[in-house]
Short mmCIF file of C-alpha atoms and ligand atoms in Angstrom, two decimals:
data_model
loop_
_atom_site.label_atom_id
_atom_site.label_comp_id
_atom_site.label_asym_id
_atom_site.label_seq_id
_atom_site.Cartn_x
_atom_site.Cartn_y
_atom_site.Cartn_z
CA UNK A 1 -90.80 -101.56 113.09
CA UNK A 2 -88.94 -103.87 109.69
CA UNK A 3 -88.83 -100.80 106.77
CA UNK A 4 -88.22 -96.72 107.43
CA UNK A 5 -89.70 -95.36 104.38
CA UNK A 6 -92.34 -92.89 104.64
CA UNK A 7 -95.01 -96.50 105.83
CA UNK A 8 -92.48 -97.19 108.75
CA UNK A 9 -91.21 -93.92 109.54
CA UNK A 10 -95.33 -92.60 109.80
CA UNK A 11 -96.22 -95.77 112.30
CA UNK A 12 -92.12 -95.78 114.07
CA UNK A 13 -93.71 -91.55 114.23
CA UNK A 14 -96.90 -91.89 115.62
CA UNK A 15 -96.28 -95.10 118.63
CA UNK A 16 -93.74 -92.69 119.90
CA UNK A 17 -96.23 -89.87 120.18
CA UNK A 18 -97.94 -93.16 122.00
CA UNK A 19 -95.70 -93.11 124.54
CA UNK A 20 -94.39 -96.47 123.18
CA UNK A 21 -90.49 -97.91 122.21
CA UNK A 22 -89.38 -97.87 118.68
CA UNK A 23 -87.54 -99.11 116.49
CA UNK A 24 -86.91 -99.56 112.93
CA UNK A 25 -84.56 -101.89 110.75
CA UNK A 26 -83.50 -100.09 107.28
CA UNK A 27 -80.18 -99.95 105.78
CA UNK A 28 -81.20 -96.13 103.97
CA UNK A 29 -84.05 -94.82 106.61
CA UNK A 30 -86.44 -92.30 104.41
CA UNK A 31 -86.35 -94.52 101.31
CA UNK A 32 -88.15 -95.92 99.33
CA UNK A 33 -91.18 -95.69 97.13
CA UNK A 34 -91.79 -92.16 98.69
CA UNK A 35 -87.94 -90.74 96.93
CA UNK A 36 -89.70 -91.08 93.56
CA UNK A 37 -92.72 -90.20 94.60
CA UNK A 38 -94.83 -87.73 93.51
CA UNK A 39 -96.92 -86.07 95.97
CA UNK A 40 -100.50 -86.22 95.04
CA UNK A 41 -103.35 -86.28 97.12
CA UNK A 42 -105.56 -87.09 94.58
CA UNK A 43 -108.94 -89.77 96.05
CA UNK A 44 -110.89 -88.01 93.68
CA UNK A 45 -108.84 -87.32 90.62
CA UNK A 46 -107.31 -91.26 91.46
CA UNK A 47 -110.67 -92.84 91.59
CA UNK A 48 -111.07 -95.86 89.89
CA UNK A 49 -115.06 -98.70 89.81
CA UNK A 50 -114.93 -100.69 91.99
CA UNK A 51 -112.81 -99.22 94.51
CA UNK A 52 -115.09 -97.56 97.30
CA UNK A 53 -114.30 -98.70 100.51
CA UNK A 54 -110.46 -97.30 98.98
CA UNK A 55 -112.03 -94.48 97.98
CA UNK A 56 -113.04 -94.07 101.69
CA UNK A 57 -109.27 -94.09 103.51
CA UNK A 58 -108.05 -92.25 101.11
CA UNK A 59 -110.60 -89.64 101.37
CA UNK A 60 -110.04 -89.71 105.48
CA UNK A 61 -106.82 -89.86 105.46
CA UNK A 62 -106.70 -86.79 103.23
CA UNK A 63 -108.68 -84.47 105.97
CA UNK A 64 -105.76 -85.14 108.34
CA UNK A 65 -103.16 -83.87 105.79
CA UNK A 66 -103.59 -80.40 106.75
CA UNK A 67 -103.48 -80.62 110.57
CA UNK A 68 -100.46 -83.91 110.14
CA UNK A 69 -98.46 -81.46 108.20
CA UNK A 70 -98.85 -78.87 111.01
CA UNK A 71 -97.80 -81.62 113.87
CA UNK A 72 -94.76 -83.03 112.21
CA UNK A 73 -93.39 -79.71 110.90
CA UNK A 74 -94.08 -78.60 114.75
CA UNK A 75 -91.68 -81.97 116.02
CA UNK A 76 -89.43 -81.87 112.86
CA UNK A 77 -88.55 -77.97 113.10
CA UNK A 78 -89.27 -79.39 109.00
CA UNK A 79 -91.57 -77.72 105.88
CA UNK A 80 -92.79 -80.71 104.54
CA UNK A 81 -94.13 -79.12 101.07
CA UNK A 82 -97.79 -78.52 101.82
CA UNK A 83 -99.71 -77.07 99.63
CA UNK A 84 -103.58 -77.08 99.18
CA UNK A 85 -102.99 -75.96 95.55
CA UNK A 86 -106.37 -78.60 93.83
CA UNK A 87 -106.17 -80.40 90.40
CA UNK A 88 -107.28 -80.14 86.65
CA UNK A 89 -107.69 -83.08 85.51
CA UNK A 90 -108.21 -82.71 80.84
CA UNK A 91 -108.44 -84.44 78.21
CA UNK A 92 -106.52 -84.44 75.39
CA UNK A 93 -108.22 -85.85 72.75
CA UNK A 94 -112.29 -86.54 72.46
CA UNK A 95 -111.58 -89.90 72.91
CA UNK A 96 -110.23 -88.73 76.26
CA UNK A 97 -112.70 -86.21 76.85
CA UNK A 98 -115.23 -89.61 76.90
CA UNK A 99 -112.54 -91.68 79.08
CA UNK A 100 -113.00 -87.99 81.57
CA UNK A 101 -116.45 -88.05 81.47
CA UNK A 102 -116.97 -91.83 82.72
CA UNK A 103 -114.21 -90.54 85.66
CA UNK A 104 -116.92 -87.47 85.89
CA UNK A 105 -120.02 -89.73 86.40
CA UNK A 106 -118.50 -91.94 89.03
CA UNK A 107 -117.74 -88.90 91.04
CA UNK A 108 -121.15 -87.76 91.04
CA UNK A 109 -121.85 -91.56 91.53
CA UNK A 110 -119.77 -91.23 95.01
CA UNK A 111 -121.01 -88.16 96.00
CA UNK A 112 -117.58 -85.99 94.73
CA UNK A 113 -118.26 -82.92 93.23
CA UNK A 114 -116.17 -81.71 91.00
CA UNK A 115 -116.85 -79.54 88.18
CA UNK A 116 -117.33 -80.07 83.65
CA UNK A 117 -115.29 -77.36 82.85
CA UNK A 118 -114.50 -76.61 78.89
CA UNK A 119 -111.12 -76.27 76.85
CA UNK A 120 -111.49 -72.81 77.44
CA UNK A 121 -112.44 -72.91 80.69
CA UNK A 122 -109.55 -75.14 81.19
CA UNK A 123 -106.85 -73.14 79.92
CA UNK A 124 -108.51 -69.71 81.54
CA UNK A 125 -107.32 -71.36 84.54
CA UNK A 126 -103.84 -72.72 83.47
CA UNK A 127 -102.45 -70.91 80.16
CA UNK A 128 -98.95 -73.28 79.78
CA UNK A 129 -102.19 -75.77 78.43
CA UNK A 130 -101.51 -76.77 74.95
CA UNK A 131 -104.83 -75.34 73.07
CA UNK A 132 -106.28 -78.28 71.89
CA UNK A 133 -107.66 -79.45 75.09
CA UNK A 134 -110.72 -80.99 75.21
CA UNK A 135 -111.73 -79.92 78.73
CA UNK A 136 -111.42 -81.37 81.83
CA UNK A 137 -112.20 -81.84 84.95
CA UNK A 138 -111.44 -79.29 88.12
CA UNK A 139 -111.45 -80.71 92.04
CA UNK A 140 -110.40 -78.34 94.28
CA UNK A 141 -109.62 -80.19 97.39
CA UNK A 142 -106.75 -82.53 95.65
CA UNK A 143 -103.54 -81.63 96.79
CA UNK A 144 -99.96 -82.24 96.84
CA UNK A 145 -97.24 -82.90 99.27
CA UNK A 146 -93.11 -83.33 98.63
CA UNK A 147 -93.19 -86.80 99.64
CA UNK A 148 -88.69 -85.85 100.09
CA UNK A 149 -89.54 -83.45 101.83
CA UNK A 150 -91.89 -85.78 104.52
CA UNK A 151 -90.00 -88.42 105.12
CA UNK A 152 -87.48 -86.10 105.63
CA UNK A 153 -89.39 -84.58 108.14
CA UNK A 154 -90.45 -87.51 109.78
CA UNK A 155 -87.18 -89.72 109.89
CA UNK A 156 -85.84 -86.12 112.42
CA UNK A 157 -89.48 -86.45 114.37
CA UNK A 158 -88.13 -90.11 115.74
CA UNK A 159 -85.10 -89.07 116.00
CA UNK A 160 -86.61 -86.47 118.26
CA UNK A 161 -88.43 -88.88 119.87
CA UNK A 162 -86.45 -91.29 121.09
CA UNK A 163 -86.93 -93.54 117.71
CA UNK A 164 -83.82 -96.25 117.49
CA UNK A 165 -82.22 -96.89 113.98
CA UNK A 166 -80.30 -100.48 113.26
CA UNK A 167 -79.20 -99.21 109.25
CA UNK A 168 -79.58 -102.73 108.37
CA UNK A 169 -82.03 -105.15 106.21
CA UNK A 170 -84.36 -107.06 108.30
CA UNK A 171 -83.34 -110.49 106.52
CA UNK A 172 -87.02 -113.44 108.85
CA UNK A 173 -88.80 -112.83 111.35
CA UNK A 174 -87.96 -114.58 114.76
CA UNK A 175 -90.94 -116.61 115.61
CA UNK A 176 -91.51 -117.85 119.24
CA UNK A 177 -93.44 -121.09 118.24
CA UNK A 178 -96.55 -119.09 116.56
CA UNK A 179 -95.56 -115.82 118.58
CA UNK A 180 -93.05 -113.29 116.30
CA UNK A 181 -90.53 -111.67 118.86
CA UNK A 182 -88.43 -110.06 116.27
CA UNK A 183 -86.15 -109.57 112.87
CA UNK A 184 -82.95 -110.58 112.57
CA UNK A 185 -81.14 -108.21 110.40
CA UNK A 186 -78.69 -108.86 107.41
CA UNK A 187 -75.75 -107.89 109.63
CA UNK A 188 -76.67 -110.85 111.13
CA UNK A 189 -78.49 -109.43 114.77
CA UNK A 190 -81.14 -109.41 115.96
CA UNK A 191 -84.20 -106.93 116.93
CA UNK A 192 -86.66 -108.30 120.05
CA UNK A 193 -90.05 -106.82 120.02
CA UNK A 194 -92.87 -107.47 122.00
CA UNK A 195 -94.82 -105.58 118.39
CA UNK A 196 -93.76 -105.99 115.28
CA UNK A 197 -94.61 -104.28 112.27
CA UNK A 198 -93.88 -105.32 108.61
CA UNK A 199 -93.51 -101.96 106.53
CA UNK A 200 -90.68 -103.16 104.34
CA UNK A 201 -93.04 -101.96 101.17
CA UNK A 202 -92.19 -104.52 98.10
CA UNK A 203 -89.72 -105.77 99.43
CA UNK A 204 -92.51 -107.01 102.20
CA UNK A 205 -93.54 -109.96 100.17
CA UNK A 206 -90.11 -111.86 100.08
CA UNK A 207 -88.77 -112.11 103.75
CA UNK A 208 -87.74 -115.20 105.41
CA UNK A 209 -89.58 -116.98 108.46
CA UNK A 210 -92.67 -116.06 107.59
CA UNK A 211 -95.69 -118.65 106.22
CA UNK A 212 -97.23 -118.31 102.76
CA UNK A 213 -100.60 -118.06 104.45
CA UNK A 214 -99.71 -114.43 106.15
CA UNK A 215 -96.67 -113.34 103.98
CA UNK A 216 -97.55 -110.04 101.99
CA UNK A 217 -99.72 -110.81 98.84
CA UNK A 218 -97.18 -107.71 97.23
CA UNK A 219 -95.20 -107.04 94.28
CA UNK A 220 -93.37 -104.41 92.55
CA UNK A 221 -94.65 -102.14 90.29
CA UNK A 222 -92.43 -100.00 88.63
CA UNK A 223 -92.99 -96.39 88.42
CA UNK A 224 -90.22 -94.13 86.19
CA UNK A 225 -90.77 -90.72 87.22
CA UNK A 226 -89.29 -87.03 85.89
CA UNK A 227 -87.91 -83.69 87.23
CA UNK A 228 -88.20 -80.52 86.03
CA UNK A 229 -87.03 -77.98 86.92
CA UNK A 230 -88.64 -73.57 86.17
CA UNK A 231 -86.88 -71.35 85.69
CA UNK A 232 -87.86 -67.86 87.94
CA UNK A 233 -88.83 -66.50 84.84
CA UNK A 234 -91.04 -68.95 83.68
CA UNK A 235 -93.26 -69.05 87.07
CA UNK A 236 -96.01 -69.60 87.96
CA UNK A 237 -95.64 -72.59 84.56
CA UNK A 238 -98.37 -74.33 86.31
CA UNK A 239 -100.96 -73.27 89.18
CA UNK A 240 -102.14 -76.76 90.09
CA UNK A 241 -101.30 -80.42 90.01
CA UNK A 242 -102.41 -80.90 86.17
CA UNK A 243 -103.28 -84.97 85.53
CA UNK A 244 -104.35 -86.02 81.74
CA UNK A 245 -105.31 -88.24 79.58
CA UNK A 246 -102.81 -88.37 76.64
CA UNK A 247 -104.39 -90.39 73.57
CA UNK A 248 -105.31 -93.66 76.18
CA UNK A 249 -101.97 -92.96 78.20
CA UNK A 250 -102.37 -90.85 81.36
CA UNK A 251 -100.00 -88.10 82.85
CA UNK A 252 -99.69 -85.46 85.63
CA UNK A 253 -97.62 -83.14 86.23
CA UNK A 254 -96.87 -81.70 89.87
CA UNK A 255 -95.66 -77.98 90.08
CA UNK A 256 -93.58 -77.69 93.46
CA UNK A 257 -93.43 -73.93 95.55
CA UNK A 258 -89.20 -73.96 95.13
CA UNK A 259 -89.42 -74.93 90.71
CA UNK A 260 -89.31 -78.12 91.21
CA UNK A 261 -92.04 -79.85 88.52
CA UNK A 262 -92.59 -83.62 89.16
CA UNK A 263 -93.80 -85.67 85.47
CA UNK A 264 -95.33 -88.64 85.65
CA UNK A 265 -95.35 -92.33 85.83
CA UNK A 266 -95.47 -95.49 83.80
CA UNK A 267 -97.13 -98.05 85.48
CA UNK A 268 -94.70 -101.47 84.50
CA UNK A 269 -94.78 -105.43 85.71
CA UNK A 270 -91.12 -105.88 85.67
CA UNK A 271 -90.52 -107.33 88.80
CA UNK A 272 -87.88 -105.46 90.61
CA UNK A 273 -86.70 -103.67 87.77
CA UNK A 274 -85.84 -100.54 88.36
CA UNK A 275 -83.73 -99.62 85.21
CA UNK A 276 -84.31 -96.12 83.84
CA UNK A 277 -85.10 -97.07 79.98
CA UNK A 278 -85.36 -94.46 77.23
CA UNK A 279 -88.88 -95.64 76.28
CA UNK A 280 -90.57 -94.67 79.52
CA UNK A 281 -88.66 -90.62 79.84
CA UNK A 282 -90.16 -91.03 76.38
CA UNK A 283 -93.41 -91.46 76.57
CA UNK A 284 -93.91 -89.25 79.41
CA UNK A 285 -92.31 -86.35 77.48
CA UNK A 286 -94.21 -87.01 74.85
CA UNK A 287 -97.72 -86.52 76.61
CA UNK A 288 -96.57 -84.04 79.12
CA UNK A 289 -94.99 -82.15 75.62
CA UNK A 290 -98.78 -83.20 74.04
CA UNK A 291 -100.31 -81.44 76.97
CA UNK A 292 -98.25 -78.68 78.03
CA UNK A 293 -96.40 -77.46 74.95
CA UNK A 294 -93.73 -74.87 76.73
CA UNK A 295 -92.47 -77.81 78.97
CA UNK A 296 -89.60 -78.77 76.67
CA UNK A 297 -87.69 -75.53 77.38
CA UNK A 298 -87.05 -76.48 80.97
CA UNK A 299 -84.77 -78.51 81.59
CA UNK A 300 -84.39 -81.94 83.32
CA UNK A 301 -82.80 -82.62 86.13
CA UNK A 302 -83.45 -85.77 87.17
CA UNK A 303 -84.86 -89.36 85.49
CA UNK A 304 -86.18 -91.99 88.91
CA UNK A 305 -87.66 -95.22 88.83
CA UNK A 306 -88.95 -96.10 91.88
CA UNK A 307 -91.20 -99.64 93.25
CA UNK A 308 -94.72 -99.08 94.06
CA UNK A 309 -96.01 -101.97 96.60
CA UNK A 310 -98.86 -103.60 94.66
CA UNK A 311 -100.86 -105.96 96.26
CA UNK A 312 -104.70 -108.07 94.86
CA UNK A 313 -106.67 -105.55 94.74
CA UNK A 314 -104.65 -102.29 94.75
CA UNK A 315 -105.58 -101.40 98.84
CA UNK A 316 -103.39 -101.68 101.93
CA UNK A 317 -102.73 -104.21 104.82
CA UNK A 318 -103.87 -102.66 107.95
CA UNK A 319 -103.37 -103.87 110.84
CA UNK A 320 -102.55 -107.77 112.96
CA UNK A 321 -102.48 -110.97 111.21
CA UNK A 322 -103.05 -114.20 112.89
CA UNK A 323 -99.56 -114.78 114.48
CA UNK A 324 -99.46 -112.86 118.08
CA UNK A 325 -96.69 -109.60 117.54
CA UNK A 326 -97.10 -109.24 113.82
CA UNK A 327 -98.21 -106.23 112.23
CA UNK A 328 -98.07 -105.57 108.47
CA UNK A 329 -98.56 -101.69 106.73
CA UNK A 330 -97.47 -102.34 103.16
CA UNK A 331 -99.45 -102.28 99.69
CA UNK A 332 -100.39 -98.79 99.75
CA UNK A 333 -99.80 -98.68 95.96
CA UNK A 334 -100.14 -96.07 94.53
CA UNK A 335 -101.25 -94.20 97.62
CA UNK A 336 -98.59 -94.38 100.47
CA UNK A 337 -98.19 -91.06 99.98
CA UNK A 338 -101.49 -89.87 100.14
CA UNK A 339 -102.50 -92.61 103.58
CA UNK A 340 -99.71 -91.92 105.83
CA UNK A 341 -101.30 -89.46 107.84
CA UNK A 342 -104.07 -92.28 108.20
CA UNK A 343 -101.84 -95.56 108.20
CA UNK A 344 -99.71 -93.92 110.89
CA UNK A 345 -102.34 -93.37 112.81
CA UNK A 346 -104.26 -96.38 112.43
CA UNK A 347 -101.54 -98.79 113.58
CA UNK A 348 -100.22 -96.81 116.10
CA UNK A 349 -103.84 -97.39 117.42
CA UNK A 350 -103.50 -100.44 117.36
CA UNK A 351 -100.43 -100.91 118.45
CA UNK A 352 -101.34 -99.28 121.52
CA UNK A 353 -104.70 -102.35 122.34
CA UNK A 354 -106.73 -98.87 120.58
CA UNK A 355 -109.66 -100.87 117.59
CA UNK A 356 -108.53 -98.67 113.90
CA UNK A 357 -111.08 -96.66 113.46
CA UNK A 358 -114.02 -97.73 110.92
CA UNK A 359 -113.30 -96.92 107.48
CA UNK A 360 -109.85 -99.10 107.94
CA UNK A 361 -111.38 -102.30 109.20
CA UNK A 362 -111.88 -103.89 105.77
CA UNK A 363 -108.35 -103.61 104.94
CA UNK A 364 -107.23 -106.13 107.69
CA UNK A 365 -104.39 -108.52 106.66
CA UNK A 366 -106.95 -111.39 107.41
CA UNK A 367 -108.98 -110.12 104.15
CA UNK A 368 -106.12 -112.05 101.83
CA UNK A 369 -105.68 -115.58 104.98
CA UNK A 370 -109.09 -116.27 104.97
CA UNK A 371 -108.60 -120.10 106.57
CA UNK A 372 -106.35 -118.77 109.35
CA UNK A 373 -109.29 -115.42 109.81
CA UNK A 374 -111.61 -118.35 110.41
CA UNK A 375 -109.14 -120.21 113.17
CA UNK A 376 -108.51 -116.24 114.71
CA UNK A 377 -111.50 -115.39 115.01
N1 LIG B 1 -100.73 -91.95 93.17
C1 LIG B 1 -99.43 -92.04 91.61
C2 LIG B 1 -98.85 -92.99 91.14
O1 LIG B 1 -98.86 -93.32 91.44
O2 LIG B 1 -98.25 -92.71 90.11
#
């Protein structure tokens, strides 16, 4: 396994559960994009035009979350922070309301059940919302988990399942002819494997030793995100995840049961830059404050920037590549935490010689290397 972020770890754990011997190469397992992520499990409120196949994948993974969480918590002896709290998506002004109405129509066309609420009804659900809120969508099936606790639990579950960790970066794929036989690490050592999974998030696209057509077309998409703390006297500050369109900009607030309040996130195409900027923090706080004025009273605990692994169609690359012995599990973009349960199961199925479930078939990595796809069929 190349990469020990949430996707690498969930794949390692599920593969080990199926009886495979698994090794993970990562200088800091449990890190990666999930350290920054808010953990929204939001296939319905994050629906976009043209992404219906991705919606089916996202919904399939969201459905797995309760059973996946129970199994993981049992295996790791640790909680993950999964919370079935629902989501409210609200509009700040009249233009934002038109935007949200469009989303509502799209959801209805996709057969999703969501409920339109007036501004007053939104505030009845969440009294901390600003009086000017123009309306919103109640989405009772979009939930949340805590990505840091989730990756911590996955790490423990992997260790308990006998996974070997190599704490070094994989820098080059090792091949014997066309067949991939493992990876060379930054410390000069080599790990040999019958099957290798490239699950290095946004770094997956810059591994040496792969032909251009096989290298996953992923790029880093920066997200800055804030963590605040709601003192006990102010709780519950918000009872569910609140997303909003504020003067055309997107912001979300994810309240955890332990009092953490996550405010995110910027979307920036700036290569490998992970600087937290005054502008990024300002924009997030400005929009969050417009929406929930009381937020200025809360302690600001942490500012972070992470890199989402973006792909050309915003969807993941799951399964075998054109090179024998090499699979990818990367390109999850905004949905890495949401897609973790499904990704783990799809990859474990493929690694043990099975076929992926129907909803995963459109997400083969071969869709980005059509000439090689023809040769391999
Ligand atoms: N899924 C939320 C984000 O990527 O910001």
